[in-house]
Amino acid sequence: MTHISGFERSQLLLLPEAIDDYVGGCNPVRFIDAFVDGLDLKAVGFERVEAKATGRPGYAPADLLKLYIYGYLNRVRSSRRLEAECHRNIEVIWLLRSLKPDFKTIADFRSANRAAFKKVFREFVILCRRLDLFGRELLAVDGTRIKAVNNKDRNFTTGSLQKFIAAADKKLEDYLKRLDAGDAEDRATTGSRVKNLAEKIEALNKKRGEYAAHLAALEKSGESQVSLTDPDSRAMAAYTKVGVGYNIQIAVDAKHKMIVEQAVSNDVLDMGLLQRTAEPAREILDVEKIDVVADKGYFRTEDIASCEEAGLTPYVPRPQRGPAVNNGFFRKDEFRYDAARNAYVCPAGQELTPIREGKLRDLKKVDYGNAQACRACALRPRCTKDVRSVSRLENEDALDRMAARLKARPEVLDRRRETVEHPFGAIKQWMNQGAFLMRGLEKVRAEFSLTALAYNLRRALNILGMEGLMAAVAA
Ligand code: SF4
C-alpha cells in the first residue's frame, strides 16, 4: 500500500488548452468579471477609462478594479500581495487574462481613484436591491473603530501635550539645579557629570519644543488632538480600549444583514451621525419611510428630530446619564410630560410647571418645577437634595414619540444587535480587517468601500448562489 502521490514533475501532461477550463462555471471570479464589465466606469468616476492616443499604453481600470474586488473578497489587500497573486493564482490569471501589473501600478490605481470605489459599492447595492435582497423596512445603524496606521504613542491631545510640557518644565528645573550643584563638584574632577546633564537638558528642550509646536498648531486649528503618522486619524474609544483609528458607520438592512450604506469619518463619537448614515441608505433603498434602530450612543435630541423630518423613524434608547442618575435620584423618564397642560407629572403625582427658560446647544430649553410640592414631599430623599426641576428642549416631542414606539416594540433593540454584529464580526474576524493599510481619510474611505463591497458580495453569493448573481448581471 502506498500513499496518494502526485505527478512526476518532469512528466509531460495533457493539460487543458485554455485558461478558461481551469475556472469552474460557479467560480465567483466569473461574477466579478461580469459585474465590472457591466459598469460604466467613466460615469462611476474612474480615471483613464479611455486609453490615451499617445505614450506607453496603461492598464485598463476595469482590470485593476477586478483585481481589487477579487483581493478584498479573498483577504488579499496589499498591493505587493496582489502583484504576487497575478503571477501564481490561476483565478487571478484568468480574471486579468495573464496581465501582471506591478505593485506600484496596483497601489497607484487605488490611490488615484479613491472616490470612485464608493460608487462601485453603491452600484452593487442597487443590483442587490433589484434582486430583492433588502427588506427595506428596518435599518440598523452602528459604528466601530478600525485601527489606523498610527501608533498610540504618535497621537497627542491638548491635555496630554500640556501634561508633557509641564512635566518637562519640572524636569528641566531639576536638571538645572543639579547642573549648578554639579558645576562646583566637577571643577575638581573630569567634568563628565556636567556634560551628561547638559546633553539631557538639550534633548529634553528639543522634545519640549516639539510638544509646544504641536500644542500651538492645535490651538491654531481648533482641533483637540493631533496624529503624527496619519494626520487624519483620531484617538477614540472602543469599549474600554482607546486606540487611534477611524470611525466606521454602517447602515445594515435587517432582512439579510447586508450593508446598504457605509461611511468613514474621524468623528470620535457616534452621537450626531444617525441621520448622516441612515438618510443615504433610505435614498438608495428607494423608500419614502424606513425604521432605523441604533444604540444609545446615537441619542441626541436634534438628530432624532431631524431623522423624522428625513423620512426615518428612529428607535434609539435614552441613555441614563446626568446629575440625577449619578446621585441615584428619579430618572427623567420617570416624569411624564402632559402636552395638553404643558406640565410634567412627577413620581409623587405632583404637577411641575414652567419656571424658567434658557438655551442648550442653540435650542430653546424650558425648566419645569414645583418648589412648594417638593418641600412637602415624602419622596424628596429619592428625588433631589433641594427642589427638583426637569428640563425640556424645544423639539423634545420627537423623543416622547420615540419612547412610545420603543415601549410598543422593545424587541427591535435585539434585532439591532443581531443585524449589525454580523457585518462587523465578519469584517474584523473572517475578513481579517482590524486595521487599515492606507493613510488619510479619503484613502481609508476607498479601502472600506472595497471591504463593504466584498462583504455584500459574499453575502449575496451565500444567499443566491452564483447562478442567481450571474443571471442578474446578464439581465
Ligand atoms: S421631590 Fe418634588 S419632583 Fe420629586 S417627587 Fe417630590 S414633589 Fe415630585
GROMACS .gro file of C-alpha atoms and ligand atoms in nm:
model
  483
    1MET     CA    1   0.000   0.000   0.000
    2THR     CA    2   0.138   0.342  -0.086
    3HIS     CA    3   0.027   0.698  -0.020
    4ILE     CA    4  -0.155   0.901  -0.282
    5SER     CA    5   0.117   1.052  -0.496
    6GLY     CA    6   0.120   1.340  -0.745
    7PHE     CA    7   0.263   1.360  -1.095
    8GLU     CA    8   0.628   1.336  -1.168
    9ARG     CA    9   0.735   1.699  -1.217
   10SER     CA   10   0.917   1.632  -1.540
   11GLN     CA   11   0.633   1.429  -1.690
   12LEU     CA   12   0.454   1.580  -1.992
   13LEU     CA   13   0.081   1.617  -1.925
   14LEU     CA   14  -0.215   1.672  -2.147
   15LEU     CA   15  -0.340   1.986  -1.969
   16PRO     CA   16  -0.648   2.179  -2.080
   17GLU     CA   17  -0.555   2.416  -2.359
   18ALA     CA   18  -0.747   2.721  -2.239
   19ILE     CA   19  -0.714   2.903  -1.904
   20ASP     CA   20  -1.091   2.919  -1.905
   21ASP     CA   21  -1.102   2.544  -1.845
   22TYR     CA   22  -0.930   2.589  -1.510
   23VAL     CA   23  -1.200   2.819  -1.372
   24GLY     CA   24  -1.528   2.645  -1.298
   25GLY     CA   25  -1.864   2.787  -1.405
   26CYS     CA   26  -1.958   2.854  -1.041
   27ASN     CA   27  -1.640   3.034  -0.952
   28PRO     CA   28  -1.718   3.382  -0.804
   29VAL     CA   29  -1.438   3.527  -1.012
   30ARG     CA   30  -1.671   3.497  -1.311
   31PHE     CA   31  -1.923   3.720  -1.139
   32ILE     CA   32  -1.656   3.982  -1.058
   33ASP     CA   33  -1.561   3.984  -1.424
   34ALA     CA   34  -1.919   4.022  -1.546
   35PHE     CA   35  -2.012   4.281  -1.279
   36VAL     CA   36  -1.718   4.511  -1.358
   37ASP     CA   37  -1.768   4.472  -1.732
   38GLY     CA   38  -2.127   4.587  -1.682
   39LEU     CA   39  -2.027   4.909  -1.504
   40ASP     CA   40  -1.993   5.244  -1.674
   41LEU     CA   41  -1.654   5.315  -1.522
   42LYS     CA   42  -1.635   5.666  -1.662
   43ALA     CA   43  -1.967   5.759  -1.502
   44VAL     CA   44  -1.856   5.598  -1.179
   45GLY     CA   45  -1.552   5.827  -1.180
   46PHE     CA   46  -1.251   5.617  -1.276
   47GLU     CA   47  -0.961   5.787  -1.449
   48ARG     CA   48  -0.816   5.684  -1.784
   49VAL     CA   49  -1.113   5.473  -1.889
   50GLU     CA   50  -1.030   5.565  -2.248
   51ALA     CA   51  -0.676   5.479  -2.346
   52LYS     CA   52  -0.451   5.773  -2.435
   53ALA     CA   53  -0.377   5.819  -2.803
   54THR     CA   54  -0.004   5.856  -2.745
   55GLY     CA   55   0.254   5.728  -2.500
   56ARG     CA   56   0.300   5.389  -2.336
   57PRO     CA   57  -0.031   5.202  -2.301
   58GLY     CA   58  -0.158   5.172  -1.945
   59TYR     CA   59  -0.369   4.908  -1.778
   60ALA     CA   60  -0.746   4.933  -1.819
   61PRO     CA   61  -0.915   5.047  -1.495
   62ALA     CA   62  -1.160   4.758  -1.531
   63ASP     CA   63  -0.877   4.505  -1.495
   64LEU     CA   64  -0.732   4.671  -1.185
   65LEU     CA   65  -1.077   4.711  -1.030
   66LYS     CA   66  -1.144   4.339  -1.084
   67LEU     CA   67  -0.812   4.263  -0.917
   68TYR     CA   68  -0.902   4.471  -0.611
   69ILE     CA   69  -1.252   4.324  -0.575
   70TYR     CA   70  -1.105   3.976  -0.601
   71GLY     CA   71  -0.835   4.065  -0.348
   72TYR     CA   72  -1.074   4.208  -0.087
   73LEU     CA   73  -1.307   3.911  -0.132
   74ASN     CA   74  -1.015   3.679  -0.062
   75ARG     CA   75  -0.843   3.871   0.219
   76VAL     CA   76  -0.561   3.995  -0.002
   77ARG     CA   77  -0.544   4.372   0.036
   78SER     CA   78  -0.185   4.482  -0.004
   79SER     CA   79  -0.063   4.584  -0.349
   80ARG     CA   80   0.250   4.369  -0.316
   81ARG     CA   81   0.047   4.060  -0.235
   82LEU     CA   82  -0.194   4.136  -0.518
   83GLU     CA   83   0.103   4.156  -0.754
   84ALA     CA   84   0.218   3.815  -0.632
   85GLU     CA   85  -0.131   3.670  -0.692
   86CYS     CA   86  -0.114   3.788  -1.055
   87HIS     CA   87   0.180   3.553  -1.103
   88ARG     CA   88   0.071   3.242  -0.916
   89ASN     CA   89  -0.308   3.236  -0.872
   90ILE     CA   90  -0.495   3.072  -1.158
   91GLU     CA   91  -0.817   3.260  -1.076
   92VAL     CA   92  -0.636   3.595  -1.097
   93ILE     CA   93  -0.453   3.486  -1.412
   94TRP     CA   94  -0.795   3.407  -1.562
   95LEU     CA   95  -0.951   3.731  -1.433
   96LEU     CA   96  -0.672   3.951  -1.564
   97ARG     CA   97  -0.608   3.745  -1.874
   98SER     CA   98  -0.246   3.690  -1.766
   99LEU     CA   99  -0.178   4.061  -1.713
  100LYS     CA  100   0.083   4.118  -1.444
  101PRO     CA  101   0.077   4.477  -1.319
  102ASP     CA  102   0.344   4.561  -1.062
  103PHE     CA  103   0.257   4.661  -0.706
  104LYS     CA  104   0.314   5.031  -0.772
  105THR     CA  105   0.067   5.035  -1.061
  106ILE     CA  106  -0.183   4.849  -0.841
  107ALA     CA  107  -0.132   5.086  -0.544
  108ASP     CA  108  -0.142   5.400  -0.762
  109PHE     CA  109  -0.472   5.288  -0.913
  110ARG     CA  110  -0.637   5.262  -0.570
  111SER     CA  111  -0.494   5.594  -0.465
  112ALA     CA  112  -0.585   5.781  -0.787
  113ASN     CA  113  -0.942   5.650  -0.799
  114ARG     CA  114  -1.025   5.660  -0.429
  115ALA     CA  115  -1.352   5.848  -0.470
  116ALA     CA  116  -1.484   5.601  -0.728
  117PHE     CA  117  -1.482   5.293  -0.502
  118LYS     CA  118  -1.780   5.411  -0.300
  119LYS     CA  119  -1.979   5.445  -0.621
  120VAL     CA  120  -1.887   5.088  -0.717
  121PHE     CA  121  -2.009   4.977  -0.374
  122ARG     CA  122  -2.338   5.161  -0.439
  123GLU     CA  123  -2.374   5.004  -0.783
  124PHE     CA  124  -2.363   4.665  -0.616
  125VAL     CA  125  -2.619   4.776  -0.356
  126ILE     CA  126  -2.850   4.881  -0.641
  127LEU     CA  127  -2.803   4.540  -0.801
  128CYS     CA  128  -2.889   4.373  -0.469
  129ARG     CA  129  -3.200   4.592  -0.441
  130ARG     CA  130  -3.307   4.469  -0.784
  131LEU     CA  131  -3.255   4.114  -0.660
  132ASP     CA  132  -3.485   4.182  -0.363
  133LEU     CA  133  -3.208   4.118  -0.112
  134PHE     CA  134  -3.321   4.407   0.107
  135GLY     CA  135  -3.633   4.403   0.323
  136ARG     CA  136  -3.644   4.788   0.309
  137GLU     CA  137  -3.833   4.802   0.641
  138LEU     CA  138  -3.568   4.821   0.912
  139LEU     CA  139  -3.215   4.959   0.910
  140ALA     CA  140  -2.971   4.904   1.195
  141VAL     CA  141  -2.706   5.172   1.227
  142ASP     CA  142  -2.387   5.117   1.421
  143GLY     CA  143  -2.027   5.222   1.431
  144THR     CA  144  -1.694   5.066   1.513
  145ARG     CA  145  -1.336   5.178   1.526
  146ILE     CA  146  -1.083   5.038   1.282
  147LYS     CA  147  -0.720   5.098   1.363
  148ALA     CA  148  -0.526   5.349   1.156
  149VAL     CA  149  -0.161   5.338   1.056
  150ASN     CA  150  -0.075   5.547   1.359
  151ASN     CA  151   0.067   5.421   1.686
  152LYS     CA  152  -0.096   5.542   2.008
  153ASP     CA  153   0.235   5.699   2.107
  154ARG     CA  154   0.221   5.917   1.797
  155ASN     CA  155  -0.111   6.075   1.893
  156PHE     CA  156  -0.140   6.373   2.128
  157THR     CA  157  -0.436   6.553   2.276
  158THR     CA  158  -0.428   6.912   2.406
  159GLY     CA  159  -0.441   6.773   2.759
  160SER     CA  160  -0.160   6.522   2.709
  161LEU     CA  161   0.062   6.788   2.547
  162GLN     CA  162   0.003   7.029   2.834
  163LYS     CA  163   0.089   6.749   3.076
  164PHE     CA  164   0.408   6.662   2.887
  165ILE     CA  165   0.518   7.026   2.878
  166ALA     CA  166   0.452   7.074   3.249
  167ALA     CA  167   0.645   6.753   3.329
  168ALA     CA  168   0.932   6.860   3.101
  169ASP     CA  169   0.948   7.203   3.269
  170LYS     CA  170   0.966   7.037   3.610
  171LYS     CA  171   1.238   6.800   3.496
  172LEU     CA  172   1.433   7.084   3.334
  173GLU     CA  173   1.419   7.283   3.657
  174ASP     CA  174   1.555   6.981   3.843
  175TYR     CA  175   1.832   6.925   3.586
  176LEU     CA  176   1.934   7.292   3.604
  177LYS     CA  177   1.957   7.278   3.983
  178ARG     CA  178   2.168   6.963   3.962
  179LEU     CA  179   2.380   7.126   3.692
  180ASP     CA  180   2.454   7.421   3.922
  181ALA     CA  181   2.546   7.186   4.207
  182GLY     CA  182   2.750   6.962   3.977
  183ASP     CA  183   2.942   7.256   3.834
  184ALA     CA  184   3.112   7.319   4.165
  185GLU     CA  185   3.189   6.949   4.221
  186ASP     CA  186   3.314   6.889   3.869
  187ARG     CA  187   3.560   7.172   3.875
  188ALA     CA  188   3.779   6.939   4.075
  189THR     CA  189   3.701   6.628   3.860
  190THR     CA  190   3.675   6.542   3.489
  191GLY     CA  191   3.350   6.733   3.430
  192SER     CA  192   3.169   6.427   3.282
  193ARG     CA  193   2.866   6.461   3.511
  194VAL     CA  194   2.803   6.815   3.394
  195LYS     CA  195   2.842   6.702   3.034
  196ASN     CA  196   2.582   6.426   3.081
  197LEU     CA  197   2.337   6.664   3.237
  198ALA     CA  198   2.390   6.922   2.962
  199GLU     CA  199   2.311   6.653   2.700
  200LYS     CA  200   1.995   6.552   2.885
  201ILE     CA  201   1.885   6.915   2.907
  202GLU     CA  202   1.941   6.964   2.536
  203ALA     CA  203   1.741   6.651   2.447
  204LEU     CA  204   1.457   6.746   2.681
  205ASN     CA  205   1.450   7.103   2.548
  206LYS     CA  206   1.422   6.966   2.195
  207LYS     CA  207   1.133   6.738   2.293
  208ARG     CA  208   0.963   7.021   2.480
  209GLY     CA  209   0.996   7.239   2.172
  210GLU     CA  210   0.825   6.970   1.960
  211TYR     CA  211   0.537   6.937   2.209
  212ALA     CA  212   0.497   7.315   2.225
  213ALA     CA  213   0.484   7.331   1.844
  214HIS     CA  214   0.212   7.060   1.834
  215LEU     CA  215   0.016   7.246   2.103
  216ALA     CA  216   0.043   7.576   1.914
  217ALA     CA  217  -0.074   7.404   1.595
  218LEU     CA  218  -0.372   7.252   1.780
  219GLU     CA  219  -0.469   7.588   1.928
  220LYS     CA  220  -0.448   7.746   1.583
  221SER     CA  221  -0.656   7.475   1.412
  222GLY     CA  222  -0.912   7.445   1.691
  223GLU     CA  223  -0.869   7.064   1.686
  224SER     CA  224  -0.839   6.871   2.011
  225GLN     CA  225  -0.578   6.613   1.906
  226VAL     CA  226  -0.302   6.551   1.655
  227SER     CA  227  -0.180   6.225   1.498
  228LEU     CA  228   0.171   6.233   1.355
  229THR     CA  229   0.181   5.929   1.121
  230ASP     CA  230  -0.170   5.955   0.978
  231PRO     CA  231  -0.282   6.311   1.049
  232ASP     CA  232  -0.648   6.234   0.970
  233SER     CA  233  -0.679   5.957   1.230
  234ARG     CA  234  -0.802   6.022   1.585
  235ALA     CA  235  -0.773   5.857   1.925
  236MET     CA  236  -1.112   5.708   2.005
  237ALA     CA  237  -1.254   5.457   2.246
  238ALA     CA  238  -1.387   5.116   2.150
  239TYR     CA  239  -1.545   4.962   2.459
  240THR     CA  240  -1.282   5.020   2.727
  241LYS     CA  241  -0.980   5.041   2.496
  242VAL     CA  242  -0.860   5.363   2.337
  243GLY     CA  243  -0.679   5.338   2.008
  244VAL     CA  244  -0.601   5.559   1.712
  245GLY     CA  245  -0.825   5.487   1.419
  246TYR     CA  246  -1.128   5.585   1.215
  247ASN     CA  247  -1.496   5.572   1.296
  248ILE     CA  248  -1.677   5.332   1.061
  249GLN     CA  249  -2.051   5.379   1.030
  250ILE     CA  250  -2.276   5.126   0.859
  251ALA     CA  251  -2.649   5.108   0.791
  252VAL     CA  252  -2.749   4.744   0.760
  253ASP     CA  253  -3.078   4.612   0.621
  254ALA     CA  254  -3.230   4.365   0.865
  255LYS     CA  255  -3.353   4.112   0.604
  256HIS     CA  256  -3.017   3.957   0.510
  257LYS     CA  257  -2.780   4.170   0.720
  258MET     CA  258  -2.636   4.338   0.412
  259ILE     CA  259  -2.473   4.680   0.422
  260VAL     CA  260  -2.676   4.950   0.248
  261GLU     CA  261  -2.461   5.249   0.334
  262GLN     CA  262  -2.118   5.292   0.488
  263ALA     CA  263  -1.919   5.597   0.582
  264VAL     CA  264  -1.578   5.653   0.737
  265SER     CA  265  -1.508   5.961   0.944
  266ASN     CA  266  -1.274   6.073   1.217
  267ASP     CA  267  -1.558   6.177   1.449
  268VAL     CA  268  -1.470   6.047   1.791
  269LEU     CA  269  -1.834   5.985   1.893
  270ASP     CA  270  -2.133   5.826   1.719
  271MET     CA  271  -2.361   6.097   1.856
  272GLY     CA  272  -2.496   6.310   1.570
  273LEU     CA  273  -2.416   6.052   1.298
  274LEU     CA  274  -2.754   5.876   1.282
  275GLN     CA  275  -2.922   6.082   1.013
  276ARG     CA  276  -2.596   6.123   0.820
  277THR     CA  277  -2.566   5.743   0.790
  278ALA     CA  278  -2.930   5.642   0.756
  279GLU     CA  279  -3.061   5.902   0.511
  280PRO     CA  280  -2.840   5.798   0.215
  281ALA     CA  281  -2.938   5.437   0.293
  282ARG     CA  282  -3.308   5.526   0.273
  283GLU     CA  283  -3.248   5.703  -0.058
  284ILE     CA  284  -3.059   5.413  -0.212
  285LEU     CA  285  -3.327   5.170  -0.096
  286ASP     CA  286  -3.574   5.399  -0.272
  287VAL     CA  287  -3.834   5.413   0.005
  288GLU     CA  288  -4.026   5.711   0.143
  289LYS     CA  289  -4.000   5.599   0.505
  290ILE     CA  290  -3.798   5.343   0.693
  291ASP     CA  291  -3.745   5.241   1.058
  292VAL     CA  292  -3.395   5.298   1.193
  293VAL     CA  293  -3.262   5.143   1.511
  294ALA     CA  294  -2.936   5.238   1.682
  295ASP     CA  295  -2.780   5.211   2.027
  296LYS     CA  296  -2.789   5.481   2.293
  297GLY     CA  297  -2.459   5.628   2.172
  298TYR     CA  298  -2.663   5.793   1.894
  299PHE     CA  299  -2.912   5.959   2.128
  300ARG     CA  300  -2.918   6.329   2.053
  301THR     CA  301  -3.239   6.532   2.052
  302GLU     CA  302  -3.160   6.731   1.737
  303ASP     CA  303  -3.066   6.419   1.542
  304ILE     CA  304  -3.378   6.228   1.644
  305ALA     CA  305  -3.598   6.520   1.538
  306SER     CA  306  -3.419   6.567   1.204
  307CYS     CA  307  -3.442   6.191   1.133
  308GLU     CA  308  -3.820   6.216   1.148
  309GLU     CA  309  -3.814   6.504   0.901
  310ALA     CA  310  -3.593   6.298   0.667
  311GLY     CA  311  -3.836   6.003   0.646
  312LEU     CA  312  -3.654   5.797   0.908
  313THR     CA  313  -3.842   5.657   1.207
  314PRO     CA  314  -3.578   5.630   1.478
  315TYR     CA  315  -3.559   5.378   1.764
  316VAL     CA  316  -3.278   5.486   1.996
  317PRO     CA  317  -3.288   5.406   2.370
  318ARG     CA  318  -3.237   5.701   2.603
  319PRO     CA  319  -2.904   5.678   2.788
  320GLN     CA  320  -2.931   5.712   3.163
  321ARG     CA  321  -2.691   5.995   3.241
  322GLY     CA  322  -2.681   6.331   3.417
  323PRO     CA  323  -2.654   6.451   3.777
  324ALA     CA  324  -2.988   6.297   3.890
  325VAL     CA  325  -2.881   5.949   3.768
  326ASN     CA  326  -2.533   5.991   3.920
  327ASN     CA  327  -2.690   6.073   4.257
  328GLY     CA  328  -2.934   5.781   4.238
  329PHE     CA  329  -3.242   6.010   4.213
  330PHE     CA  330  -3.552   5.953   3.996
  331ARG     CA  331  -3.460   5.949   3.628
  332LYS     CA  332  -3.614   6.195   3.388
  333ASP     CA  333  -3.811   5.922   3.213
  334GLU     CA  334  -3.993   5.864   3.542
  335PHE     CA  335  -4.154   6.208   3.495
  336ARG     CA  336  -4.446   6.206   3.250
  337TYR     CA  337  -4.499   6.502   3.020
  338ASP     CA  338  -4.860   6.615   2.978
  339ALA     CA  339  -4.869   6.807   2.650
  340ALA     CA  340  -5.224   6.936   2.699
  341ARG     CA  341  -5.129   7.103   3.029
  342ASN     CA  342  -4.767   7.177   2.932
  343ALA     CA  343  -4.654   7.024   3.260
  344TYR     CA  344  -4.461   6.726   3.393
  345VAL     CA  345  -4.620   6.486   3.640
  346CYS     CA  346  -4.356   6.368   3.886
  347PRO     CA  347  -4.339   6.024   4.060
  348ALA     CA  348  -4.530   6.174   4.357
  349GLY     CA  349  -4.814   6.275   4.122
  350GLN     CA  350  -4.739   6.647   4.155
  351GLU     CA  351  -4.755   6.885   3.860
  352LEU     CA  352  -4.432   7.061   3.759
  353THR     CA  353  -4.492   7.376   3.554
  354PRO     CA  354  -4.252   7.604   3.356
  355ILE     CA  355  -4.033   7.807   3.592
  356ARG     CA  356  -3.762   7.949   3.362
  357GLU     CA  357  -3.636   7.948   3.002
  358GLY     CA  358  -3.285   7.915   2.868
  359LYS     CA  359  -3.078   7.771   2.580
  360LEU     CA  360  -2.892   7.447   2.523
  361ARG     CA  361  -2.688   7.400   2.203
  362ASP     CA  362  -2.896   7.669   2.025
  363LEU     CA  363  -3.220   7.500   2.131
  364LYS     CA  364  -3.482   7.662   2.350
  365LYS     CA  365  -3.488   7.493   2.690
  366VAL     CA  366  -3.767   7.520   2.949
  367ASP     CA  367  -3.721   7.412   3.311
  368TYR     CA  368  -4.023   7.274   3.497
  369GLY     CA  369  -4.057   7.264   3.875
  370ASN     CA  370  -4.284   7.296   4.179
  371ALA     CA  371  -4.087   7.416   4.482
  372GLN     CA  372  -4.384   7.410   4.716
  373ALA     CA  373  -4.465   7.046   4.640
  374CYS     CA  374  -4.101   6.937   4.672
  375ARG     CA  375  -4.061   7.090   5.018
  376ALA     CA  376  -4.359   6.893   5.149
  377CYS     CA  377  -4.279   6.572   4.958
  378ALA     CA  378  -4.214   6.239   5.132
  379LEU     CA  379  -4.025   6.114   4.823
  380ARG     CA  380  -3.779   6.404   4.827
  381PRO     CA  381  -3.478   6.194   4.951
  382ARG     CA  382  -3.520   5.980   4.636
  383CYS     CA  383  -3.564   6.278   4.407
  384THR     CA  384  -3.348   6.578   4.495
  385LYS     CA  385  -3.136   6.744   4.759
  386ASP     CA  386  -3.348   7.059   4.749
  387VAL     CA  387  -3.606   7.136   4.478
  388ARG     CA  388  -3.629   6.917   4.167
  389SER     CA  389  -3.655   7.061   3.821
  390VAL     CA  390  -3.665   6.883   3.484
  391SER     CA  391  -3.581   7.049   3.156
  392ARG     CA  392  -3.737   7.012   2.815
  393LEU     CA  393  -3.587   7.109   2.479
  394GLU     CA  394  -3.795   7.269   2.205
  395ASN     CA  395  -3.803   6.954   1.986
  396GLU     CA  396  -3.840   6.701   2.264
  397ASP     CA  397  -4.179   6.586   2.133
  398ALA     CA  398  -3.977   6.367   1.896
  399LEU     CA  399  -3.821   6.194   2.198
  400ASP     CA  400  -4.165   6.130   2.351
  401ARG     CA  401  -4.286   5.976   2.026
  402MET     CA  402  -3.973   5.762   2.009
  403ALA     CA  403  -4.014   5.646   2.371
  404ALA     CA  404  -4.372   5.539   2.292
  405ARG     CA  405  -4.253   5.347   1.984
  406LEU     CA  406  -3.981   5.171   2.183
  407LYS     CA  407  -4.228   5.078   2.455
  408ALA     CA  408  -4.458   4.921   2.197
  409ARG     CA  409  -4.174   4.737   2.019
  410PRO     CA  410  -3.888   4.660   2.263
  411GLU     CA  411  -3.766   4.359   2.061
  412VAL     CA  412  -3.637   4.598   1.795
  413LEU     CA  413  -3.327   4.656   2.010
  414ASP     CA  414  -3.238   4.285   1.995
  415ARG     CA  415  -3.282   4.292   1.620
  416ARG     CA  416  -3.036   4.582   1.606
  417ARG     CA  417  -2.770   4.379   1.782
  418GLU     CA  418  -2.821   4.067   1.565
  419THR     CA  419  -2.820   4.274   1.248
  420VAL     CA  420  -2.508   4.484   1.298
  421GLU     CA  421  -2.297   4.227   1.477
  422HIS     CA  422  -2.286   4.007   1.168
  423PRO     CA  423  -2.111   4.253   0.932
  424PHE     CA  424  -1.871   4.389   1.193
  425GLY     CA  425  -1.784   4.039   1.314
  426ALA     CA  426  -1.731   3.916   0.960
  427ILE     CA  427  -1.524   4.217   0.858
  428LYS     CA  428  -1.295   4.201   1.158
  429GLN     CA  429  -1.267   3.824   1.200
  430TRP     CA  430  -1.340   3.649   0.874
  431MET     CA  431  -1.205   3.927   0.650
  432ASN     CA  432  -0.926   3.995   0.896
  433GLN     CA  433  -0.967   4.371   0.863
  434GLY     CA  434  -0.895   4.504   1.207
  435ALA     CA  435  -0.663   4.771   1.071
  436PHE     CA  436  -0.636   4.991   0.763
  437LEU     CA  437  -0.335   4.969   0.534
  438MET     CA  438  -0.354   5.322   0.397
  439ARG     CA  439  -0.317   5.667   0.548
  440GLY     CA  440  -0.554   5.962   0.509
  441LEU     CA  441  -0.930   5.982   0.532
  442GLU     CA  442  -1.000   5.967   0.157
  443LYS     CA  443  -0.779   5.662   0.101
  444VAL     CA  444  -0.921   5.486   0.404
  445ARG     CA  445  -1.272   5.552   0.268
  446ALA     CA  446  -1.171   5.381  -0.056
  447GLU     CA  447  -1.037   5.086   0.141
  448PHE     CA  448  -1.355   5.045   0.342
  449SER     CA  449  -1.576   5.077   0.033
  450LEU     CA  450  -1.395   4.772  -0.108
  451THR     CA  451  -1.431   4.590   0.224
  452ALA     CA  452  -1.806   4.659   0.241
  453LEU     CA  453  -1.847   4.559  -0.124
  454ALA     CA  454  -1.662   4.231  -0.058
  455TYR     CA  455  -1.879   4.163   0.248
  456ASN     CA  456  -2.201   4.223   0.048
  457LEU     CA  457  -2.075   4.017  -0.241
  458ARG     CA  458  -2.001   3.724  -0.009
  459ARG     CA  459  -2.349   3.755   0.146
  460ALA     CA  460  -2.518   3.770  -0.194
  461LEU     CA  461  -2.323   3.464  -0.310
  462ASN     CA  462  -2.429   3.274   0.002
  463ILE     CA  463  -2.794   3.371  -0.039
  464LEU     CA  464  -2.844   3.350  -0.415
  465GLY     CA  465  -2.551   3.138  -0.532
  466MET     CA  466  -2.351   3.208  -0.845
  467GLU     CA  467  -2.637   3.125  -1.077
  468GLY     CA  468  -2.865   3.386  -0.922
  469LEU     CA  469  -2.600   3.656  -0.938
  470MET     CA  470  -2.487   3.573  -1.288
  471ALA     CA  471  -2.847   3.582  -1.408
  472ALA     CA  472  -2.881   3.932  -1.260
  473VAL     CA  473  -2.578   4.074  -1.442
  474ALA     CA  474  -2.679   3.901  -1.763
  475ALA     CA  475  -3.027   4.061  -1.749
  476SF4     S1  476  -3.942   6.599   4.529
  476SF4    FE1  477  -4.072   6.726   4.405
  476SF4     S2  478  -4.048   6.650   4.198
  476SF4    FE2  479  -3.963   6.497   4.337
  476SF4     S3  480  -4.127   6.352   4.367
  476SF4    FE3  481  -4.140   6.501   4.532
  476SF4     S4  482  -4.275   6.660   4.457
  476SF4    FE4  483  -4.219   6.539   4.286
   0.00000   0.00000   0.00000
